mmCIF file of N, CA, C and O in Angstrom:
data_model
loop_
_atom_site.group_PDB
_atom_site.id
_atom_site.type_symbol
_atom_site.label_atom_id
_atom_site.label_comp_id
_atom_site.label_asym_id
_atom_site.label_seq_id
_atom_site.Cartn_x
_atom_site.Cartn_y
_atom_site.Cartn_z
ATOM 1 N N MET A 4 10.032 46.623 15.745
ATOM 2 C CA MET A 4 11.255 47.000 16.444
ATOM 3 C C MET A 4 11.214 46.454 17.865
ATOM 4 O O MET A 4 10.199 46.530 18.534
ATOM 5 N N LEU A 5 12.327 45.905 18.305
ATOM 6 C CA LEU A 5 12.416 45.355 19.644
ATOM 7 C C LEU A 5 12.538 46.467 20.664
ATOM 8 O O LEU A 5 13.184 47.483 20.424
ATOM 9 N N TYR A 6 11.925 46.248 21.820
ATOM 10 C CA TYR A 6 12.035 47.203 22.909
ATOM 11 C C TYR A 6 13.342 46.975 23.641
ATOM 12 O O TYR A 6 13.690 45.863 23.975
ATOM 13 N N MET A 7 14.088 48.026 23.873
ATOM 14 C CA MET A 7 15.317 47.932 24.649
ATOM 15 C C MET A 7 15.256 48.960 25.760
ATOM 16 O O MET A 7 14.851 50.087 25.544
ATOM 17 N N GLU A 8 15.660 48.545 26.948
ATOM 18 C CA GLU A 8 15.672 49.472 28.072
ATOM 19 C C GLU A 8 16.606 50.635 27.777
ATOM 20 O O GLU A 8 17.643 50.474 27.155
ATOM 21 N N GLU A 9 16.219 51.794 28.245
ATOM 22 C CA GLU A 9 17.043 52.978 28.013
ATOM 23 C C GLU A 9 18.412 52.844 28.659
ATOM 24 O O GLU A 9 19.393 53.394 28.180
ATOM 25 N N SER A 10 18.497 52.086 29.765
ATOM 26 C CA SER A 10 19.766 51.974 30.480
ATOM 27 C C SER A 10 20.749 51.029 29.787
ATOM 28 O O SER A 10 21.908 50.991 30.132
ATOM 29 N N PHE A 11 20.272 50.255 28.815
ATOM 30 C CA PHE A 11 21.152 49.322 28.117
ATOM 31 C C PHE A 11 22.101 50.111 27.221
ATOM 32 O O PHE A 11 21.685 50.805 26.318
ATOM 33 N N ASP A 12 23.375 49.965 27.491
ATOM 34 C CA ASP A 12 24.389 50.675 26.723
ATOM 35 C C ASP A 12 25.644 49.815 26.671
ATOM 36 O O ASP A 12 26.475 49.866 27.570
ATOM 37 N N ILE A 13 25.748 49.006 25.643
ATOM 38 C CA ILE A 13 26.880 48.081 25.541
ATOM 39 C C ILE A 13 28.200 48.837 25.446
ATOM 40 O O ILE A 13 29.212 48.380 25.966
ATOM 41 N N ALA A 14 28.187 50.005 24.841
ATOM 42 C CA ALA A 14 29.418 50.789 24.710
ATOM 43 C C ALA A 14 29.989 51.144 26.077
ATOM 44 O O ALA A 14 31.195 50.981 26.321
ATOM 45 N N SER A 15 29.142 51.610 26.974
ATOM 46 C CA SER A 15 29.654 51.990 28.293
ATOM 47 C C SER A 15 30.080 50.765 29.093
ATOM 48 O O SER A 15 31.042 50.830 29.861
ATOM 49 N N SER A 16 29.410 49.630 28.902
ATOM 50 C CA SER A 16 29.810 48.394 29.586
ATOM 51 C C SER A 16 31.198 47.958 29.127
ATOM 52 O O SER A 16 32.036 47.556 29.936
ATOM 53 N N ILE A 17 31.422 48.037 27.843
ATOM 54 C CA ILE A 17 32.716 47.640 27.278
ATOM 55 C C ILE A 17 33.826 48.546 27.809
ATOM 56 O O ILE A 17 34.874 48.072 28.261
ATOM 57 N N LYS A 18 33.581 49.838 27.788
ATOM 58 C CA LYS A 18 34.599 50.785 28.248
ATOM 59 C C LYS A 18 34.837 50.664 29.754
ATOM 60 O O LYS A 18 35.984 50.659 30.212
ATOM 61 N N LYS A 19 33.764 50.538 30.510
ATOM 62 C CA LYS A 19 33.873 50.456 31.965
ATOM 63 C C LYS A 19 34.726 49.252 32.382
ATOM 64 O O LYS A 19 35.611 49.372 33.219
ATOM 65 N N LEU A 20 34.479 48.101 31.758
ATOM 66 C CA LEU A 20 35.235 46.907 32.114
ATOM 67 C C LEU A 20 36.708 47.045 31.701
ATOM 68 O O LEU A 20 37.609 46.625 32.425
ATOM 69 N N ARG A 21 36.935 47.669 30.562
ATOM 70 C CA ARG A 21 38.328 47.886 30.138
ATOM 71 C C ARG A 21 39.070 48.744 31.145
ATOM 72 O O ARG A 21 40.203 48.442 31.536
ATOM 73 N N LEU A 22 38.437 49.812 31.588
ATOM 74 C CA LEU A 22 39.088 50.709 32.551
ATOM 75 C C LEU A 22 39.282 50.027 33.899
ATOM 76 O O LEU A 22 40.321 50.200 34.542
ATOM 77 N N GLN A 23 38.298 49.235 34.321
ATOM 78 C CA GLN A 23 38.419 48.521 35.599
ATOM 79 C C GLN A 23 39.575 47.526 35.587
ATOM 80 O O GLN A 23 40.207 47.300 36.608
ATOM 81 N N THR A 24 39.836 46.946 34.435
ATOM 82 C CA THR A 24 40.911 45.951 34.326
ATOM 83 C C THR A 24 42.235 46.571 33.895
ATOM 84 O O THR A 24 43.210 45.851 33.688
ATOM 85 N N GLU A 25 42.233 47.889 33.757
ATOM 86 C CA GLU A 25 43.432 48.652 33.408
ATOM 87 C C GLU A 25 44.074 48.180 32.103
ATOM 88 O O GLU A 25 45.297 48.075 31.984
ATOM 89 N N LYS A 26 43.237 47.915 31.118
ATOM 90 C CA LYS A 26 43.696 47.534 29.784
ATOM 91 C C LYS A 26 43.635 48.755 28.874
ATOM 92 O O LYS A 26 42.840 49.667 29.090
ATOM 93 N N THR A 27 44.445 48.746 27.841
ATOM 94 C CA THR A 27 44.351 49.789 26.827
ATOM 95 C C THR A 27 43.376 49.318 25.747
ATOM 96 O O THR A 27 43.069 48.117 25.653
ATOM 97 N N GLN A 28 42.915 50.243 24.928
ATOM 98 C CA GLN A 28 42.055 49.865 23.816
ATOM 99 C C GLN A 28 42.787 48.898 22.895
ATOM 100 O O GLN A 28 42.195 47.942 22.393
ATOM 101 N N HIS A 29 44.061 49.132 22.704
ATOM 102 C CA HIS A 29 44.874 48.253 21.854
ATOM 103 C C HIS A 29 44.936 46.836 22.433
ATOM 104 O O HIS A 29 44.826 45.847 21.696
ATOM 105 N N ASP A 30 45.116 46.727 23.758
ATOM 106 C CA ASP A 30 45.162 45.411 24.411
ATOM 107 C C ASP A 30 43.898 44.610 24.109
ATOM 108 O O ASP A 30 43.961 43.432 23.757
ATOM 109 N N VAL A 31 42.764 45.266 24.275
ATOM 110 C CA VAL A 31 41.485 44.575 24.091
ATOM 111 C C VAL A 31 41.268 44.242 22.618
ATOM 112 O O VAL A 31 40.880 43.120 22.276
ATOM 113 N N ALA A 32 41.526 45.199 21.751
ATOM 114 C CA ALA A 32 41.357 44.962 20.312
ATOM 115 C C ALA A 32 42.199 43.765 19.868
ATOM 116 O O ALA A 32 41.710 42.872 19.160
ATOM 117 N N LEU A 33 43.433 43.723 20.300
ATOM 118 C CA LEU A 33 44.319 42.619 19.970
ATOM 119 C C LEU A 33 43.795 41.310 20.552
ATOM 120 O O LEU A 33 43.771 40.283 19.879
ATOM 121 N N GLY A 34 43.328 41.371 21.788
ATOM 122 C CA GLY A 34 42.833 40.180 22.471
ATOM 123 C C GLY A 34 41.572 39.585 21.867
ATOM 124 O O GLY A 34 41.351 38.374 21.957
ATOM 125 N N ILE A 35 40.739 40.431 21.269
ATOM 126 C CA ILE A 35 39.488 39.915 20.687
ATOM 127 C C ILE A 35 39.557 39.801 19.171
ATOM 128 O O ILE A 35 38.599 39.376 18.526
ATOM 129 N N GLY A 36 40.693 40.186 18.598
ATOM 130 C CA GLY A 36 40.906 39.990 17.175
ATOM 131 C C GLY A 36 40.230 40.982 16.250
ATOM 132 O O GLY A 36 39.792 40.620 15.161
ATOM 133 N N VAL A 37 40.165 42.239 16.677
ATOM 134 C CA VAL A 37 39.626 43.285 15.798
ATOM 135 C C VAL A 37 40.647 44.418 15.704
ATOM 136 O O VAL A 37 41.538 44.540 16.546
ATOM 137 N N ALA A 38 40.494 45.240 14.698
ATOM 138 C CA ALA A 38 41.369 46.404 14.538
ATOM 139 C C ALA A 38 41.099 47.414 15.658
ATOM 140 O O ALA A 38 39.980 47.500 16.174
ATOM 141 N N ASP A 39 42.123 48.168 16.011
ATOM 142 C CA ASP A 39 41.970 49.195 17.049
ATOM 143 C C ASP A 39 40.813 50.131 16.723
ATOM 144 O O ASP A 39 40.016 50.479 17.600
ATOM 145 N N SER A 40 40.722 50.550 15.473
ATOM 146 C CA SER A 40 39.680 51.508 15.089
ATOM 147 C C SER A 40 38.280 50.916 15.250
ATOM 148 O O SER A 40 37.342 51.628 15.610
ATOM 149 N N VAL A 41 38.141 49.639 14.998
ATOM 150 C CA VAL A 41 36.838 48.972 15.180
ATOM 151 C C VAL A 41 36.487 48.945 16.660
ATOM 152 O O VAL A 41 35.368 49.285 17.060
ATOM 153 N N TYR A 42 37.449 48.557 17.493
ATOM 154 C CA TYR A 42 37.202 48.520 18.933
ATOM 155 C C TYR A 42 36.827 49.912 19.458
ATOM 156 O O TYR A 42 35.922 50.055 20.276
ATOM 157 N N GLN A 43 37.518 50.928 18.980
ATOM 158 C CA GLN A 43 37.218 52.288 19.422
ATOM 159 C C GLN A 43 35.783 52.674 19.082
ATOM 160 O O GLN A 43 35.110 53.349 19.864
ATOM 161 N N ARG A 44 35.291 52.226 17.938
ATOM 162 C CA ARG A 44 33.888 52.487 17.568
ATOM 163 C C ARG A 44 32.930 51.788 18.513
ATOM 164 O O ARG A 44 31.866 52.313 18.824
ATOM 165 N N TYR A 45 33.280 50.595 18.974
ATOM 166 C CA TYR A 45 32.438 49.901 19.957
ATOM 167 C C TYR A 45 32.318 50.730 21.223
ATOM 168 O O TYR A 45 31.229 50.894 21.765
ATOM 169 N N GLU A 46 33.437 51.249 21.704
ATOM 170 C CA GLU A 46 33.422 52.044 22.944
ATOM 171 C C GLU A 46 32.674 53.355 22.783
ATOM 172 O O GLU A 46 32.061 53.840 23.729
ATOM 173 N N ARG A 47 32.734 53.952 21.612
ATOM 174 C CA ARG A 47 32.029 55.216 21.364
ATOM 175 C C ARG A 47 30.546 54.999 21.087
ATOM 176 O O ARG A 47 29.771 55.948 21.077
ATOM 177 N N GLY A 48 30.168 53.778 20.817
ATOM 178 C CA GLY A 48 28.779 53.492 20.481
ATOM 179 C C GLY A 48 28.475 53.742 19.019
ATOM 180 O O GLY A 48 27.315 53.755 18.611
ATOM 181 N N ALA A 49 29.509 53.937 18.218
ATOM 182 C CA ALA A 49 29.326 54.183 16.787
ATOM 183 C C ALA A 49 29.102 52.881 16.028
ATOM 184 O O ALA A 49 28.674 52.897 14.880
ATOM 185 N N ARG A 50 29.392 51.767 16.697
ATOM 186 C CA ARG A 50 29.208 50.453 16.090
ATOM 187 C C ARG A 50 28.828 49.480 17.201
ATOM 188 O O ARG A 50 29.393 49.527 18.293
ATOM 189 N N VAL A 51 27.900 48.588 16.922
ATOM 190 C CA VAL A 51 27.475 47.588 17.899
ATOM 191 C C VAL A 51 28.169 46.269 17.558
ATOM 192 O O VAL A 51 28.102 45.813 16.418
ATOM 193 N N PRO A 52 28.828 45.662 18.547
ATOM 194 C CA PRO A 52 29.528 44.407 18.253
ATOM 195 C C PRO A 52 28.555 43.273 17.928
ATOM 196 O O PRO A 52 27.492 43.168 18.538
ATOM 197 N N VAL A 53 28.947 42.444 16.977
ATOM 198 C CA VAL A 53 28.145 41.267 16.630
ATOM 199 C C VAL A 53 28.349 40.214 17.715
ATOM 200 O O VAL A 53 29.241 40.319 18.558
ATOM 201 N N LEU A 54 27.527 39.188 17.672
ATOM 202 C CA LEU A 54 27.557 38.150 18.695
ATOM 203 C C LEU A 54 28.939 37.516 18.856
ATOM 204 O O LEU A 54 29.392 37.279 19.979
ATOM 205 N N SER A 55 29.624 37.265 17.763
ATOM 206 C CA SER A 55 30.953 36.642 17.866
ATOM 207 C C SER A 55 31.945 37.546 18.597
ATOM 208 O O SER A 55 32.823 37.056 19.320
ATOM 209 N N VAL A 56 31.794 38.852 18.456
ATOM 210 C CA VAL A 56 32.675 39.788 19.159
ATOM 211 C C VAL A 56 32.305 39.833 20.642
ATOM 212 O O VAL A 56 33.187 39.867 21.507
ATOM 213 N N ILE A 57 31.019 39.795 20.952
ATOM 214 C CA ILE A 57 30.594 39.761 22.360
ATOM 215 C C ILE A 57 31.150 38.498 23.021
ATOM 216 O O ILE A 57 31.656 38.539 24.143
ATOM 217 N N ARG A 58 31.086 37.392 22.296
ATOM 218 C CA ARG A 58 31.646 36.131 22.818
ATOM 219 C C ARG A 58 33.140 36.294 23.062
ATOM 220 O O ARG A 58 33.662 35.860 24.102
ATOM 221 N N SER A 59 33.847 36.908 22.143
ATOM 222 C CA SER A 59 35.287 37.129 22.309
ATOM 223 C C SER A 59 35.576 38.017 23.513
ATOM 224 O O SER A 59 36.537 37.773 24.256
ATOM 225 N N LEU A 60 34.752 39.034 23.717
ATOM 226 C CA LEU A 60 34.908 39.898 24.896
ATOM 227 C C LEU A 60 34.718 39.092 26.180
ATOM 228 O O LEU A 60 35.465 39.259 27.146
ATOM 229 N N CYS A 61 33.713 38.221 26.188
ATOM 230 C CA CYS A 61 33.455 37.372 27.362
ATOM 231 C C CYS A 61 34.660 36.493 27.668
ATOM 232 O O CYS A 61 35.078 36.375 28.822
ATOM 233 N N LEU A 62 35.208 35.873 26.640
ATOM 234 C CA LEU A 62 36.365 35.000 26.834
ATOM 235 C C LEU A 62 37.605 35.795 27.230
ATOM 236 O O LEU A 62 38.388 35.367 28.080
ATOM 237 N N PHE A 63 37.784 36.970 26.639
ATOM 238 C CA PHE A 63 38.936 37.814 26.942
ATOM 239 C C PHE A 63 38.937 38.223 28.414
ATOM 240 O O PHE A 63 39.952 38.150 29.098
ATOM 241 N N TYR A 64 37.763 38.673 28.906
ATOM 242 C CA TYR A 64 37.664 39.137 30.288
ATOM 243 C C TYR A 64 37.299 38.033 31.270
ATOM 244 O O TYR A 64 37.384 38.228 32.476
ATOM 245 N N GLY A 65 36.830 36.888 30.760
ATOM 246 C CA GLY A 65 36.408 35.804 31.641
ATOM 247 C C GLY A 65 35.118 36.114 32.366
ATOM 248 O O GLY A 65 34.933 35.725 33.518
ATOM 249 N N VAL A 66 34.222 36.838 31.679
ATOM 250 C CA VAL A 66 32.928 37.194 32.284
ATOM 251 C C VAL A 66 31.786 36.705 31.395
ATOM 252 O O VAL A 66 31.975 36.445 30.213
ATOM 253 N N SER A 67 30.597 36.610 31.995
ATOM 254 C CA SER A 67 29.438 36.177 31.222
ATOM 255 C C SER A 67 28.915 37.327 30.365
ATOM 256 O O SER A 67 29.179 38.497 30.641
ATOM 257 N N ALA A 68 28.165 36.987 29.352
ATOM 258 C CA ALA A 68 27.606 37.988 28.437
ATOM 259 C C ALA A 68 26.529 38.834 29.099
ATOM 260 O O ALA A 68 26.194 39.910 28.598
ATOM 261 N N ASP A 69 25.992 38.371 30.218
ATOM 262 C CA ASP A 69 24.933 39.112 30.916
ATOM 263 C C ASP A 69 25.312 40.571 31.133
ATOM 264 O O ASP A 69 24.487 41.471 31.001
ATOM 265 N N TYR A 70 26.563 40.797 31.472
ATOM 266 C CA TYR A 70 27.032 42.155 31.749
ATOM 267 C C TYR A 70 27.004 43.015 30.494
ATOM 268 O O TYR A 70 26.468 44.128 30.501
ATOM 269 N N PHE A 71 27.548 42.494 29.403
ATOM 270 C CA PHE A 71 27.583 43.263 28.160
ATOM 271 C C PHE A 71 26.187 43.494 27.589
ATOM 272 O O PHE A 71 25.945 44.488 26.915
ATOM 273 N N LEU A 72 25.277 42.578 27.877
ATOM 274 C CA LEU A 72 23.916 42.691 27.356
ATOM 275 C C LEU A 72 23.009 43.528 28.251
ATOM 276 O O LEU A 72 21.834 43.691 27.963
ATOM 277 N N GLY A 73 23.552 44.048 29.332
ATOM 278 C CA GLY A 73 22.783 44.926 30.206
ATOM 279 C C GLY A 73 21.837 44.214 31.140
ATOM 280 O O GLY A 73 20.940 44.832 31.715
ATOM 281 N N LEU A 74 22.019 42.906 31.328
ATOM 282 C CA LEU A 74 21.131 42.144 32.202
ATOM 283 C C LEU A 74 21.537 42.209 33.661
ATOM 284 O O LEU A 74 20.714 42.018 34.550
ATOM 285 N N ILE A 75 22.811 42.452 33.906
ATOM 286 C CA ILE A 75 23.327 42.626 35.266
ATOM 287 C C ILE A 75 24.245 43.841 35.282
ATOM 288 O O ILE A 75 24.768 44.240 34.256
ATOM 289 N N ASP A 76 24.421 44.416 36.474
ATOM 290 C CA ASP A 76 25.228 45.633 36.596
ATOM 291 C C ASP A 76 26.694 45.368 36.895
ATOM 292 O O ASP A 76 27.537 46.232 36.682
ATOM 293 N N THR A 77 26.995 44.199 37.416
ATOM 294 C CA THR A 77 28.358 43.855 37.789
ATOM 295 C C THR A 77 28.791 42.619 37.012
ATOM 296 O O THR A 77 28.042 41.643 36.959
ATOM 297 N N PRO A 78 29.973 42.641 36.420
ATOM 298 C CA PRO A 78 30.419 41.469 35.660
ATOM 299 C C PRO A 78 30.458 40.217 36.542
ATOM 300 O O PRO A 78 30.902 40.267 37.685
ATOM 301 N N ARG A 79 29.952 39.114 35.997
ATOM 302 C CA ARG A 79 29.947 37.841 36.711
ATOM 303 C C ARG A 79 30.969 36.935 36.035
ATOM 304 O O ARG A 79 30.960 36.816 34.808
ATOM 305 N N PRO A 80 31.833 36.296 36.826
ATOM 306 C CA PRO A 80 32.827 35.403 36.209
ATOM 307 C C PRO A 80 32.171 34.349 35.329
ATOM 308 O O PRO A 80 31.114 33.822 35.656
ATOM 309 N N LEU A 81 32.803 34.059 34.229
ATOM 310 C CA LEU A 81 32.290 33.102 33.263
ATOM 311 C C LEU A 81 32.066 31.739 33.904
ATOM 312 O O LEU A 81 31.074 31.074 33.636
ATOM 313 N N ALA A 82 32.957 31.315 34.771
ATOM 314 C CA ALA A 82 32.813 30.011 35.430
ATOM 315 C C ALA A 82 31.527 29.943 36.235
ATOM 316 O O ALA A 82 30.837 28.922 36.243
ATOM 317 N N ASP A 83 31.148 31.030 36.912
ATOM 318 C CA ASP A 83 29.901 31.062 37.680
ATOM 319 C C ASP A 83 28.699 30.887 36.763
ATOM 320 O O ASP A 83 27.759 30.170 37.081
ATOM 321 N N ALA A 84 28.728 31.538 35.625
ATOM 322 C CA ALA A 84 27.631 31.453 34.670
ATOM 323 C C ALA A 84 27.520 30.034 34.120
ATOM 324 O O ALA A 84 26.418 29.505 33.952
ATOM 325 N N GLU A 85 28.651 29.397 33.850
ATOM 326 C CA GLU A 85 28.634 28.033 33.324
ATOM 327 C C GLU A 85 28.097 27.060 34.362
ATOM 328 O O GLU A 85 27.320 26.163 34.041
ATOM 329 N N GLU A 86 28.481 27.231 35.624
ATOM 330 C CA GLU A 86 27.984 26.362 36.693
ATOM 331 C C GLU A 86 26.474 26.524 36.869
ATOM 332 O O GLU A 86 25.756 25.554 37.057
ATOM 333 N N GLU A 87 26.004 27.768 36.808
ATOM 334 C CA GLU A 87 24.581 28.040 36.947
ATOM 335 C C GLU A 87 23.792 27.364 35.816
ATOM 336 O O GLU A 87 22.736 26.787 36.038
ATOM 337 N N GLU A 88 24.343 27.415 34.612
ATOM 338 C CA GLU A 88 23.681 26.792 33.464
ATOM 339 C C GLU A 88 23.608 25.274 33.647
ATOM 340 O O GLU A 88 22.592 24.655 33.357
ATOM 341 N N LYS A 89 24.672 24.674 34.158
ATOM 342 C CA LYS A 89 24.675 23.234 34.407
ATOM 343 C C LYS A 89 23.615 22.865 35.434
ATOM 344 O O LYS A 89 22.924 21.859 35.296
ATOM 345 N N GLU A 90 23.493 23.660 36.491
ATOM 346 C CA GLU A 90 22.500 23.400 37.527
ATOM 347 C C GLU A 90 21.080 23.491 36.968
ATOM 348 O O GLU A 90 20.223 22.686 37.305
ATOM 349 N N GLU A 91 20.847 24.472 36.108
ATOM 350 C CA GLU A 91 19.529 24.628 35.507
ATOM 351 C C GLU A 91 19.182 23.429 34.639
ATOM 352 O O GLU A 91 18.046 22.967 34.634
ATOM 353 N N LYS A 92 20.161 22.892 33.922
ATOM 354 C CA LYS A 92 19.924 21.730 33.069
ATOM 355 C C LYS A 92 19.597 20.501 33.904
ATOM 356 O O LYS A 92 18.790 19.674 33.508
ATOM 357 N N LYS A 93 20.219 20.365 35.066
ATOM 358 C CA LYS A 93 19.940 19.239 35.966
ATOM 359 C C LYS A 93 18.498 19.285 36.461
ATOM 360 O O LYS A 93 17.878 18.260 36.677
ATOM 361 N N GLU A 94 17.999 20.488 36.680
ATOM 362 C CA GLU A 94 16.668 20.673 37.235
ATOM 363 C C GLU A 94 15.562 20.513 36.190
ATOM 364 O O GLU A 94 14.415 20.315 36.543
ATOM 365 N N GLU A 95 15.898 20.601 34.910
ATOM 366 C CA GLU A 95 14.901 20.477 33.869
ATOM 367 C C GLU A 95 14.391 19.048 33.779
ATOM 368 O O GLU A 95 15.179 18.100 33.822
ATOM 369 N N PRO A 96 13.070 18.872 33.690
ATOM 370 C CA PRO A 96 12.532 17.513 33.573
ATOM 371 C C PRO A 96 12.892 16.924 32.222
ATOM 372 O O PRO A 96 12.926 17.624 31.201
ATOM 373 N N THR A 97 13.193 15.654 32.206
ATOM 374 C CA THR A 97 13.526 15.000 30.952
ATOM 375 C C THR A 97 12.257 14.529 30.251
ATOM 376 O O THR A 97 11.279 14.166 30.902
ATOM 377 N N GLN A 98 12.272 14.599 28.943
ATOM 378 C CA GLN A 98 11.131 14.163 28.161
ATOM 379 C C GLN A 98 11.423 12.792 27.589
ATOM 380 O O GLN A 98 12.458 12.565 27.001
ATOM 381 N N GLU A 99 10.501 11.871 27.792
ATOM 382 C CA GLU A 99 10.697 10.521 27.280
ATOM 383 C C GLU A 99 9.648 10.165 26.282
ATOM 384 O O GLU A 99 8.582 10.574 26.240
#
């Protein structure tokens, strides 16, 4: 079994961001392509979203997955995460 920090709670991250952006559960469910009842289970913690749903949440809100995965406390814009990834790739030594 993988170790997960006790503070990691994807359900609360999902709900917190929805409330901060003043969206309804229906808005988000529609935006990420799931039924309202499925989305509600994500927020309650009764169901854990699969990777494709986390990706959809990232695209819907324009934030990196770091926030949903509990790696950071504040949502980071997706563009910032993409730029950081590009910079890291530039710094990696090339293998010949």
